[in-house]
Short mmCIF file of C-alpha atoms and ligand atoms in Angstrom, two decimals:
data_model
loop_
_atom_site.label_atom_id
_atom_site.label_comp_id
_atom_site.label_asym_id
_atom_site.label_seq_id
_atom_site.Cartn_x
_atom_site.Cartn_y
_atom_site.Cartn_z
CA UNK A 1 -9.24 -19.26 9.16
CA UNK A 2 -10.98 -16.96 12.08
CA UNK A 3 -14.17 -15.89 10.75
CA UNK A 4 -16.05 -12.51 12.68
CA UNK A 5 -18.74 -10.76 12.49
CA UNK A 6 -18.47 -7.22 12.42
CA UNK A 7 -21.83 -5.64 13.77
CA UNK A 8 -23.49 -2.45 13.84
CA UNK A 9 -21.79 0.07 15.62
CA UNK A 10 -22.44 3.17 18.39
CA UNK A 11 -20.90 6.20 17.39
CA UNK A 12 -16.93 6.09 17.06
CA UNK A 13 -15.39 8.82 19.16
CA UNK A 14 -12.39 9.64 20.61
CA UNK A 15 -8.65 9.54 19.12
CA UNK A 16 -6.47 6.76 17.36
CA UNK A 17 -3.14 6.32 16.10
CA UNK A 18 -2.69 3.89 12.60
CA UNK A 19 0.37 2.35 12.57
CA UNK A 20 3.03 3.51 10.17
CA UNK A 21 2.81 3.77 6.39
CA UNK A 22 3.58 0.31 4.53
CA UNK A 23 5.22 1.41 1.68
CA UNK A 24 7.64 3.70 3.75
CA UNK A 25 8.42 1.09 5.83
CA UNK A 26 9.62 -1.46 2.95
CA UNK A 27 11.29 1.10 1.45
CA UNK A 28 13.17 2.60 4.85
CA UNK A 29 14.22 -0.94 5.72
CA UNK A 30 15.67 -1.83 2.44
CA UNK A 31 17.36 1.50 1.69
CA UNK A 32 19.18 1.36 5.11
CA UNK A 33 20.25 -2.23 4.78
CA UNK A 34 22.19 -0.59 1.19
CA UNK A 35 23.47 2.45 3.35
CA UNK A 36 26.96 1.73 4.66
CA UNK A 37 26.67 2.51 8.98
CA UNK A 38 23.63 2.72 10.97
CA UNK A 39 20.32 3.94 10.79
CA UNK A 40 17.27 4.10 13.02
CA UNK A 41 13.42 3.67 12.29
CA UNK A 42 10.70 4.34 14.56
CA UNK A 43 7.30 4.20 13.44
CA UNK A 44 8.00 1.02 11.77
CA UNK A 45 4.79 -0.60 10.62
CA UNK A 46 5.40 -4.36 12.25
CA UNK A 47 2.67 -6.00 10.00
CA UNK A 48 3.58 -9.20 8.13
CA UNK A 49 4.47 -7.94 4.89
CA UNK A 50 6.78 -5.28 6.17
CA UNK A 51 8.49 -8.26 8.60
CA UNK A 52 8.67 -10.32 5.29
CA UNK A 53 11.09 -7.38 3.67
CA UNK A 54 12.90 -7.29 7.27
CA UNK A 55 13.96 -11.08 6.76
CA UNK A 56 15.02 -10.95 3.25
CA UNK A 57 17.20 -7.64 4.10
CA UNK A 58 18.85 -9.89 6.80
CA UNK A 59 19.31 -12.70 4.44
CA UNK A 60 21.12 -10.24 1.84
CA UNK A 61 23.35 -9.77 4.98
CA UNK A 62 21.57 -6.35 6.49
CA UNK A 63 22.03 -6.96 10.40
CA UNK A 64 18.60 -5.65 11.73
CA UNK A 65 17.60 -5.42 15.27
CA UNK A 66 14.40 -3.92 16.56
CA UNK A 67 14.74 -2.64 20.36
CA UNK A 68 11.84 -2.78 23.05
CA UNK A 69 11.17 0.54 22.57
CA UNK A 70 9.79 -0.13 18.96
CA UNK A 71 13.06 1.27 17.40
CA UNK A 72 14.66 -0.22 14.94
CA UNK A 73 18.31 -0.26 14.21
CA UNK A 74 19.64 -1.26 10.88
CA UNK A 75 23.88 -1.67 9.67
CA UNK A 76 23.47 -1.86 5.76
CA UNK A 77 25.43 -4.11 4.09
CA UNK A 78 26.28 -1.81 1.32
CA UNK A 79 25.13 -0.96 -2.18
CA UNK A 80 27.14 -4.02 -4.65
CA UNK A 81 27.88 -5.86 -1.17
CA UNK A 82 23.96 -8.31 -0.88
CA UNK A 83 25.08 -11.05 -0.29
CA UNK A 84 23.71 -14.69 -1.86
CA UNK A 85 20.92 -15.93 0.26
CA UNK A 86 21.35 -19.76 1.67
CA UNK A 87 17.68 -20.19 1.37
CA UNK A 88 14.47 -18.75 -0.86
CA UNK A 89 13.35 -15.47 0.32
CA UNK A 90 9.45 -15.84 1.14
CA UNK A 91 7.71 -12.55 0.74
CA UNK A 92 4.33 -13.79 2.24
CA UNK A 93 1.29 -11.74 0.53
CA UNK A 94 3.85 -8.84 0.10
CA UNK A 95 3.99 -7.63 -3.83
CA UNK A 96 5.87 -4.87 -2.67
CA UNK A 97 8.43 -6.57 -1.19
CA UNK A 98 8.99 -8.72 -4.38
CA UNK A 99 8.84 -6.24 -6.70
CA UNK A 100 11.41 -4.10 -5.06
CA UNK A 101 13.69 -6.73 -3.43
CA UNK A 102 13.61 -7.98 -7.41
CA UNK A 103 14.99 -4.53 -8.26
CA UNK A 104 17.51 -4.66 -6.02
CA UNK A 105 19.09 -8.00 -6.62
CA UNK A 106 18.80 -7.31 -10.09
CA UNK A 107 21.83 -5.41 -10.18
CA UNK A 108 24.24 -7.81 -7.99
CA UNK A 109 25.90 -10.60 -9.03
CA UNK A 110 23.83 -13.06 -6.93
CA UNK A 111 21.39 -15.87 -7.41
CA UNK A 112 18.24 -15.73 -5.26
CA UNK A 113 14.60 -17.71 -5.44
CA UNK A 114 11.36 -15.72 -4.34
CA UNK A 115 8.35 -17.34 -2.96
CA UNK A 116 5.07 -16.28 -1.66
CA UNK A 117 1.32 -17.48 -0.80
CA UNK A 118 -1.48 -18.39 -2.63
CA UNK A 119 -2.33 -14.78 -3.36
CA UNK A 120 1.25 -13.78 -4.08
CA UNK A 121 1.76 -16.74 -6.63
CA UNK A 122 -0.74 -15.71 -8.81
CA UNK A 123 0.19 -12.32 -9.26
CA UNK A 124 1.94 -11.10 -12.53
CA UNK A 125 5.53 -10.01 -12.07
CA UNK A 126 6.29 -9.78 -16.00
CA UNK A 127 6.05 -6.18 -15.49
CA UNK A 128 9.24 -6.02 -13.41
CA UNK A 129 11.06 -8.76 -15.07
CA UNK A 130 10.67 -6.99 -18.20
CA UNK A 131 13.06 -3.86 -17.81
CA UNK A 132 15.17 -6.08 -15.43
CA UNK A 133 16.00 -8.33 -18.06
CA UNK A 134 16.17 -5.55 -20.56
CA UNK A 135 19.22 -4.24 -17.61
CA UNK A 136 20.67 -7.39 -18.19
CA UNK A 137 19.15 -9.91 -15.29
CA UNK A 138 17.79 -13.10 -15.97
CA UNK A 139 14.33 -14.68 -14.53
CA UNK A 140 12.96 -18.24 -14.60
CA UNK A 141 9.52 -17.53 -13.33
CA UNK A 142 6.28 -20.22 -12.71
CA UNK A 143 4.11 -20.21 -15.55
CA UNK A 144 2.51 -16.58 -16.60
CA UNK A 145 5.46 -14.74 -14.77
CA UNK A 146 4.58 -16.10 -11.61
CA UNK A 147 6.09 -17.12 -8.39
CA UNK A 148 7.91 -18.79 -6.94
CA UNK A 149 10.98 -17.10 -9.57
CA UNK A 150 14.13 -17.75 -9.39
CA UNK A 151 16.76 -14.28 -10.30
CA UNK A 152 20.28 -14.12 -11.52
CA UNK A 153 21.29 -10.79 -11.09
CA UNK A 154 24.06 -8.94 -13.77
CA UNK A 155 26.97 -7.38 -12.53
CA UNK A 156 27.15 -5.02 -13.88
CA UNK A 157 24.09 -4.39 -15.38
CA UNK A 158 23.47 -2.06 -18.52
CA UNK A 159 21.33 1.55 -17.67
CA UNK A 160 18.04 1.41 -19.52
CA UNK A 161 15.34 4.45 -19.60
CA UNK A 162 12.40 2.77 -19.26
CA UNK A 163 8.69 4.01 -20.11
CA UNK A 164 6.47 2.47 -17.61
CA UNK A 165 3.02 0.73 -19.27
CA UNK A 166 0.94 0.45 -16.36
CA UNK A 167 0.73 3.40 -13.61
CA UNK A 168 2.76 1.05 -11.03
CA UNK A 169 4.97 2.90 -7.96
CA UNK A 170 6.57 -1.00 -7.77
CA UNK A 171 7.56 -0.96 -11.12
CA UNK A 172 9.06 2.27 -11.22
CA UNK A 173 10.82 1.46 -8.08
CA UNK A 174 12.42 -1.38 -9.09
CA UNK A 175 14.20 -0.35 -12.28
CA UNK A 176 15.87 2.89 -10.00
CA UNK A 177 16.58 0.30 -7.14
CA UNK A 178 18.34 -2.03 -9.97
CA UNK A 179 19.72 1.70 -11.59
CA UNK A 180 21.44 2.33 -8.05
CA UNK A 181 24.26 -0.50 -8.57
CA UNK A 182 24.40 -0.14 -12.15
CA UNK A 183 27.03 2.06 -13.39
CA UNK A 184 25.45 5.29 -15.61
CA UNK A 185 22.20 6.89 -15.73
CA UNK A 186 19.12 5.00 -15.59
CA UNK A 187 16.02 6.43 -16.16
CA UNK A 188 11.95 5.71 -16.08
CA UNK A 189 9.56 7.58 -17.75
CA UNK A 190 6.20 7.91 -15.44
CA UNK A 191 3.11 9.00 -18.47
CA UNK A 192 1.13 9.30 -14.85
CA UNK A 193 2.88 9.90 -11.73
CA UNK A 194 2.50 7.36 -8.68
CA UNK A 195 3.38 7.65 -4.72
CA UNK A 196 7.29 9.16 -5.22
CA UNK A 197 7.90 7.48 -1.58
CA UNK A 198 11.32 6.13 -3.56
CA UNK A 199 12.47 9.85 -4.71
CA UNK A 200 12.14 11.11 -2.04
CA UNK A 201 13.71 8.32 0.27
CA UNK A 202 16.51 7.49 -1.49
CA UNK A 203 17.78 11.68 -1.88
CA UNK A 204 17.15 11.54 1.89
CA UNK A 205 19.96 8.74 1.73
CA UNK A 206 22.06 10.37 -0.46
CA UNK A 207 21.05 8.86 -3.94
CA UNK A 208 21.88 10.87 -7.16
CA UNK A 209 18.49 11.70 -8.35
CA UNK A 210 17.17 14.39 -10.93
CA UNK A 211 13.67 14.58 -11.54
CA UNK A 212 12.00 16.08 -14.60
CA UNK A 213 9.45 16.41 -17.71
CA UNK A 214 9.78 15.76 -20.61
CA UNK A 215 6.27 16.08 -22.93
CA UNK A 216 4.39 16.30 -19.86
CA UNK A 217 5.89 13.20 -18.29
CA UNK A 218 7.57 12.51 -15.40
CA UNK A 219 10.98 11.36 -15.81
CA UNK A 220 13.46 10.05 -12.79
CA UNK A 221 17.34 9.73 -13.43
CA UNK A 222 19.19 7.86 -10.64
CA UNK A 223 23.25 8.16 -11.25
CA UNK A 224 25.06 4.42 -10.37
CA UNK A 225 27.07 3.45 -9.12
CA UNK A 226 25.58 5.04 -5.49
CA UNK A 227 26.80 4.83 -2.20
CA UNK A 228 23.89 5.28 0.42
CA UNK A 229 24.62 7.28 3.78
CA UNK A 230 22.72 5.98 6.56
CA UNK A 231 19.83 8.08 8.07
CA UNK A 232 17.07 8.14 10.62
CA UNK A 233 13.96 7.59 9.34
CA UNK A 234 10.66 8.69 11.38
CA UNK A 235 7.53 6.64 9.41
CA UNK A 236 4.28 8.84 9.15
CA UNK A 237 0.82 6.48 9.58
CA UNK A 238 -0.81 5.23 7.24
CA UNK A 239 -3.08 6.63 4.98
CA UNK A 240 -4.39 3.42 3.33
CA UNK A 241 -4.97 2.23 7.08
CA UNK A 242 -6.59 5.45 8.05
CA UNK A 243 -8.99 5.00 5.46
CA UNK A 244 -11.05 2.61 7.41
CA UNK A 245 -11.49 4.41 9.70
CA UNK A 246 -12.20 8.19 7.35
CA UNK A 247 -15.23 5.57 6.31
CA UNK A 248 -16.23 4.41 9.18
CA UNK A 249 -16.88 7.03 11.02
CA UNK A 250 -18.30 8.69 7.82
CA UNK A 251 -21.09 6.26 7.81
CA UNK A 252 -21.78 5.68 11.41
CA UNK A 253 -24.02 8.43 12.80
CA UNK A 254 -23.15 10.70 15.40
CA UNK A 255 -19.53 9.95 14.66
CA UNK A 256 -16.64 11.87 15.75
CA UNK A 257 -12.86 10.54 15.71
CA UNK A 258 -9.61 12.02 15.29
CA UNK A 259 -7.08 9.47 13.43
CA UNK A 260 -3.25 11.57 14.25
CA UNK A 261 -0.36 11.48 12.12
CA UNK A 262 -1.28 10.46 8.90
CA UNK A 263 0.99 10.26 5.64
CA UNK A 264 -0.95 13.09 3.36
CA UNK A 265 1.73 12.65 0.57
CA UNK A 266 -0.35 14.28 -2.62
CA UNK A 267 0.30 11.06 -4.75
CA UNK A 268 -1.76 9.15 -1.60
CA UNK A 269 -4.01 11.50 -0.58
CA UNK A 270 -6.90 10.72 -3.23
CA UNK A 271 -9.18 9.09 -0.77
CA UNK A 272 -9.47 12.32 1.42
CA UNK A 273 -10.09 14.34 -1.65
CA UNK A 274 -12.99 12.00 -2.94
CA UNK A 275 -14.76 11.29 0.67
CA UNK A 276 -15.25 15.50 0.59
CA UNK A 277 -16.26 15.24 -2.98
CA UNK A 278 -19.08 12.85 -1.73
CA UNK A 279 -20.29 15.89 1.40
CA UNK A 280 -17.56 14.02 4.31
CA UNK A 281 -16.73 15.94 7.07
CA UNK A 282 -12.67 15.44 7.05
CA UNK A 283 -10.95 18.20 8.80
CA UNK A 284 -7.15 18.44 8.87
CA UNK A 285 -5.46 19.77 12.15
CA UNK A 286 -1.67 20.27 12.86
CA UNK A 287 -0.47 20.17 9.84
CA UNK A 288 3.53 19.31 9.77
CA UNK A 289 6.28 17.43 7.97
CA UNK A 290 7.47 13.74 9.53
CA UNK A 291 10.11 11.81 7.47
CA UNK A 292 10.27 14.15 4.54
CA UNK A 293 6.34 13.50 4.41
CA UNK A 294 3.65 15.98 5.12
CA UNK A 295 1.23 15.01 7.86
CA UNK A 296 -2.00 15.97 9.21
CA UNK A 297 -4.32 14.70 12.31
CA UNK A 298 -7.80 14.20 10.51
CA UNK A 299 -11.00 15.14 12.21
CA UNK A 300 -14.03 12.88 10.98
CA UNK A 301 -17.36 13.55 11.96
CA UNK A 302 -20.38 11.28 10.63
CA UNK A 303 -21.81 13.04 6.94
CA UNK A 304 -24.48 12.35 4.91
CA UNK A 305 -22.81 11.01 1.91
CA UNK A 306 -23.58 11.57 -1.75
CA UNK A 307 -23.01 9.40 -5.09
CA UNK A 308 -20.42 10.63 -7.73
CA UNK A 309 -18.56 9.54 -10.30
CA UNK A 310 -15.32 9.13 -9.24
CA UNK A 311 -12.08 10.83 -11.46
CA UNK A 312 -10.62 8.17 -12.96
CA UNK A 313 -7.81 10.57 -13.48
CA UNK A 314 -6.93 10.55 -9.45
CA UNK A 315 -6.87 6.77 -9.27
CA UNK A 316 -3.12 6.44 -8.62
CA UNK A 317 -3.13 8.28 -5.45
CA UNK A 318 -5.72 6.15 -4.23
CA UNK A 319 -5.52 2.95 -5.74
CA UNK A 320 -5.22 0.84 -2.10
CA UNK A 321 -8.28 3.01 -1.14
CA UNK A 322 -11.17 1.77 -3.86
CA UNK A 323 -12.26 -1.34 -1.61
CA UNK A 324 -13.21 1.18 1.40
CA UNK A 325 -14.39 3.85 -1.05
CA UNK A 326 -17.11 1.34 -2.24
CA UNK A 327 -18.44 0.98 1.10
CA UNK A 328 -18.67 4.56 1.58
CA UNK A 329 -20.46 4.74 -1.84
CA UNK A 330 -22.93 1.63 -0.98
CA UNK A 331 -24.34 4.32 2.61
CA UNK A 332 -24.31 7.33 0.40
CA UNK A 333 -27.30 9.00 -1.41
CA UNK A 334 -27.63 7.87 -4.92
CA UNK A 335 -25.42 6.17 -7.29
CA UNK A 336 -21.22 6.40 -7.58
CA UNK A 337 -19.54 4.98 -10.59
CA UNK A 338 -16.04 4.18 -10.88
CA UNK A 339 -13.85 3.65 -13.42
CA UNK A 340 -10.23 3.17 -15.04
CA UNK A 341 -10.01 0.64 -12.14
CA UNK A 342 -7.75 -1.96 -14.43
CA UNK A 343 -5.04 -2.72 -11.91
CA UNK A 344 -7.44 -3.63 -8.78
CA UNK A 345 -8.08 -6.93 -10.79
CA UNK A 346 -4.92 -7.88 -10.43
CA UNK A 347 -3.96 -6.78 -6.30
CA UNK A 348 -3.98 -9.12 -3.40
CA UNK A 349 -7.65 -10.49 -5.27
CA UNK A 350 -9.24 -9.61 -8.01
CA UNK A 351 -10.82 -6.08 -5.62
CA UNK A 352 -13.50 -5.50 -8.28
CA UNK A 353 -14.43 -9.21 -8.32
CA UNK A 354 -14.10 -9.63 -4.84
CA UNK A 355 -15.83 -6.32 -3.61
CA UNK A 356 -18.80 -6.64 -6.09
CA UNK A 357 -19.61 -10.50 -4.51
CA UNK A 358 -19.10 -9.40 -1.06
CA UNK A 359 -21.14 -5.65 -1.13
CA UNK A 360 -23.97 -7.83 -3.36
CA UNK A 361 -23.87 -10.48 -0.29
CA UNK A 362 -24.09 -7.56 2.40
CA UNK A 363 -27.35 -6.47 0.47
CA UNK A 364 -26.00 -3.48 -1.80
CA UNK A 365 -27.07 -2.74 -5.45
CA UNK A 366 -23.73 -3.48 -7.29
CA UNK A 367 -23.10 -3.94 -11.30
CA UNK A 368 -19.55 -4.54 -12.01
CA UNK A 369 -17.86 -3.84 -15.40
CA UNK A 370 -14.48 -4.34 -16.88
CA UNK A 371 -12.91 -1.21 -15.53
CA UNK A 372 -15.17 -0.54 -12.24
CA UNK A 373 -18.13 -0.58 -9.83
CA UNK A 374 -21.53 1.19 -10.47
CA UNK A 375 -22.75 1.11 -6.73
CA UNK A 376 -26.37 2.20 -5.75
CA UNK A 377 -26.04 4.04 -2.10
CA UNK A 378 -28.81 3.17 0.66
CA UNK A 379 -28.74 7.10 1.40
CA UNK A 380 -27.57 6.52 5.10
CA UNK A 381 -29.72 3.37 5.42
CA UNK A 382 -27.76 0.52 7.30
CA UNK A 383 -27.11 -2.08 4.96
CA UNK A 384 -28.77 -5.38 5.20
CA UNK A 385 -26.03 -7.63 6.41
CA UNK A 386 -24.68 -10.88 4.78
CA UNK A 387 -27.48 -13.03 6.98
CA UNK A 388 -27.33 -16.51 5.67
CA UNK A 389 -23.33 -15.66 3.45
CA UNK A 390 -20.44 -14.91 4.32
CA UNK A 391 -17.56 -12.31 2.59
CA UNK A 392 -15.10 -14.37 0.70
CA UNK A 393 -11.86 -12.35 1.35
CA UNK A 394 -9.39 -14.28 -0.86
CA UNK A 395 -6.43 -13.57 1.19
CA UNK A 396 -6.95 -10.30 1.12
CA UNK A 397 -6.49 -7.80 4.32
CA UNK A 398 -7.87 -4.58 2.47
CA UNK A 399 -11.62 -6.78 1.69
CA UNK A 400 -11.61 -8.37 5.15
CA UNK A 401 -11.17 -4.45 6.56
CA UNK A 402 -13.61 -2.79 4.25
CA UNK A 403 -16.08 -5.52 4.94
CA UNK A 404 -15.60 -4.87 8.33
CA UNK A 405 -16.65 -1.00 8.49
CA UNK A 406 -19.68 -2.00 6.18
CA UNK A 407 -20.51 -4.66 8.91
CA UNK A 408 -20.40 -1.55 11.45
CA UNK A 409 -22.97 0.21 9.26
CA UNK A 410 -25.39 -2.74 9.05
CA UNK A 411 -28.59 -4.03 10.53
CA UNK A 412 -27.92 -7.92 10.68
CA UNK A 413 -24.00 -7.62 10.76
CA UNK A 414 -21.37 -8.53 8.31
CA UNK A 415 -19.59 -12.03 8.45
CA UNK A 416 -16.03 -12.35 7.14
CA UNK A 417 -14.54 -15.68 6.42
CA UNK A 418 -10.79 -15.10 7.34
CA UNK A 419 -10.14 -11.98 9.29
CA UNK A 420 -6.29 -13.58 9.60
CA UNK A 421 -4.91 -11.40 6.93
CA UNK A 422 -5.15 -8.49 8.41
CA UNK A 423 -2.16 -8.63 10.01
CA UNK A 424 -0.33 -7.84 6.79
CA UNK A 425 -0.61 -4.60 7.07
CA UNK A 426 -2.67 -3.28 9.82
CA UNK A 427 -2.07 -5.61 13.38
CA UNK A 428 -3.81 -3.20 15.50
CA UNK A 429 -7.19 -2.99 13.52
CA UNK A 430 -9.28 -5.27 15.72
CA UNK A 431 -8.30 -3.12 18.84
CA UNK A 432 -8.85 0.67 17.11
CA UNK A 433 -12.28 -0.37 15.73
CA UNK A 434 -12.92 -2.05 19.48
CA UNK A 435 -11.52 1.00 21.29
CA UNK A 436 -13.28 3.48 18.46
CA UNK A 437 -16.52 1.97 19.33
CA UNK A 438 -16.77 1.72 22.92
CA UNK A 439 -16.35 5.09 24.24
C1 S3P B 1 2.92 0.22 -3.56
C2 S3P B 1 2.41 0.51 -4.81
C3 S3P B 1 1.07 0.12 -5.26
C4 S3P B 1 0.16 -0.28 -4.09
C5 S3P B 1 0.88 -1.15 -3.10
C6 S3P B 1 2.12 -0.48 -2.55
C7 S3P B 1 4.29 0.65 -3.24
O1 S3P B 1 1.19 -0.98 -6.13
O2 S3P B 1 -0.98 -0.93 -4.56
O3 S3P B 1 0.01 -1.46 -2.02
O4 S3P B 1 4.66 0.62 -2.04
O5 S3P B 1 5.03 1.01 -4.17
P1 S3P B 1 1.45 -0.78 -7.71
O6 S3P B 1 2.74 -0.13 -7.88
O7 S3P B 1 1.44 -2.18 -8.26
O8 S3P B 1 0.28 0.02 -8.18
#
């Protein structure tokens, strides 16, 4: 476990790249290894959980090579051609990768075991092996729906519409990745629309899709059986991973930082939104379309930062964002409240749990409730520091990150217990924050 301590930072200047989007990358890699030929992705985010959905698509029988250029080169295997894996497919921390590889085997005749760590294992997957069962696939999970599962997919599996119950972009993606090999029309039901990274992937790919409304809810129709064409996919950055740095440099005075390329997709884009809300200074230059995705460079220049109560209405399109978002709150001016937070309880850590302990040991005001944070800003003050504690991050990358910009914003420094996983989803944070910082 490498502990660091992240200390109080000069000004961040200059300009940085985050690598590419996460839940692009999962999805480009796993819709290619379905498409029949060869496509090529470059902007690949090569963090662990993205490398976890690479070795599973290989195991299916995807051939996937990555060239020294950073390019990666993918010959699907074919939508109804996975084949049965020898071994179980271990998805790391990566709840993405389960939930959608789970979709996707659903629908093949094939018998496959999923396994993960610590974190992982503890999170619930009843809400995907609900519908899948309901489309005919059958689960015998670890006690509470957990990991490690083992999956016997139908062939062929029965089209369901499905009405999702919680706002979940895995969810949703695994019934229409299960509804690609099943023959007929199946269809979810979104009360509250989530990132559409799948839509608008899979049409790029050649998917039957029609999306509509119906009483004011989204609804997505995928036609099965589909056969995927391959594609080249170009993967915008990172929004979630840009984040840290939109804060960062927020907080830090005299800040100013240009972060280039990023994903600003309107179901991720929340965090942008509610950093101007709060007085940010977040300019967007050279605006343009990568992938399918729009994409802006974002100016940052240090702000003084007020409280608010945060929209629980625009939650979905930041939901990865709320750790970071509470450090912003804990420098601004006065008091933010959050709520309609449910689902952070149940990421990577518990993020309300988790975030509350480790702001309270950095020195902020914090009360925690079912459903959110009430956080009491310093109004630009550093914070204290963690002094004699340290941040427990749980196995989660997005605390040990959002702990780390508070650290940059504080007088003692903040220590983090296990800065390790990280490299889930964002290898090249220790150097950005390093090269951000000494210019
Ligand atoms: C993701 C969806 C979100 C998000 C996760 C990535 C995706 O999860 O938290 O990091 O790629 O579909 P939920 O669908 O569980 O909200």
């Amino acid at each position: 476990m490498p502990s660091h301590t992240f200390t109080s930072s000069p000004p961040l200047k200059g300009r940085l790249r985050v690598p590419g989007d996460k839940s692009i990358s999962h999805r480009a890699l796993m819709f290619a290894g379905l498409a029949v030929g060869r496509s090529r992705i470059t902007g690949l985010l090569e963090g662990e959980d993205v490398l976890a959905t690479a070795a599973a698509m290989r195991q299916l029988g995807a051939q996937i090579e990555r060239s020294e250029d950073g390019t990666w080169t993918v010959h699907g295997a074919g939508v109804g051609s996975l084949v049965e894996p020898h071994a179980a497919l271990d998805m790391g921390n990566s709840g993405t990768s389960t939930r959608l590889m789970m979709g996707l085997l659903a629908s093949h005749g094939i018998t496959a075991t999923f396994v993960g760590d610590a974190s992982l294992s503890g999170r619930p997957m009843n809400r995907v092996i609900d519908p899948l069962s309901q489309m005919g696939a059958s689960f015998e999970a670890s006690a509470g729906g957990t990991l490690p599962c083992m999956l016997r997919g139908a062939s062929p599996a029965v089209p369901i519409t499905y009405r999702l119950p919680v706002a979940s972009a895995q969810v949703k993606s695994a019934v229409l990745l299960a509804g690609l090999n099943t023959p007929g029309i199946t269809r979810v039901v979104e009360p509250v629309a989530t990132r559409d990274h799948t839509e608008r992937m899979l049409t790029g790919f050649g998917a039957n899709l029609e999306i509509g409304e119906e009483n004011g809810e989204r609804v997505i129709a995928i036609h099965g059986e589909a056969d995927l064409k391959p594609m080249d996919v170009d993967v915008p950055g990172d929004p979630s991973s840009a984040a840290f740095f939109l804060v960062a440099a927020s907080i830090v005075p005299d800040s100013d930082l240009v972060v280039e390329n990023i994903g600003l997709n309107p179901t991720r884009a929340g965090i942008v939104t509610v950093l101007r809300q709060m007085g940010a200074d977040i300019e967007e230059q050279n605006r343009r379309e990568v992938g399918g995705e729009p994409v802006a460079d974002l100016r940052v220049r240090h702000a003084a930062l007020e409280g608010i109560e945060v929209d629980p209405a625009i939650v979905p399109s930041m939901v990865d964002e709320f750790p970071v978002l509470f450090v912003a709150a804990a420098l601004a001016q006065g008091t933010t409240r959050t709520s309609g937070l449910d689902e952070l309880r149940v990421k990577e850590s518990d993020r309300i749990a988790v975030m509350a302990a480790a702001l309270t040991a950095a020195g902020v005001r914090v009360e925690e409730h079912e459903d959110g944070l009430t956080i009491h800003g310093t109004g630009g003050e550093p914070l204290r520091g963690t002094s004699n504690a340290r941040v427990k991050t749980h196995l989660d990358h997005r605390i040990a990150m959002s702990m780390a910009v508070a650290g940059l914003a504080s007088s003692s420094g903040v220590e983090v217990d296990d800065t390790a996983p990280i490299a889930t989803s964002f290898p090249t944070f220790m150097d950005l924050i390093e090269q951000a910082s000494s210019r």
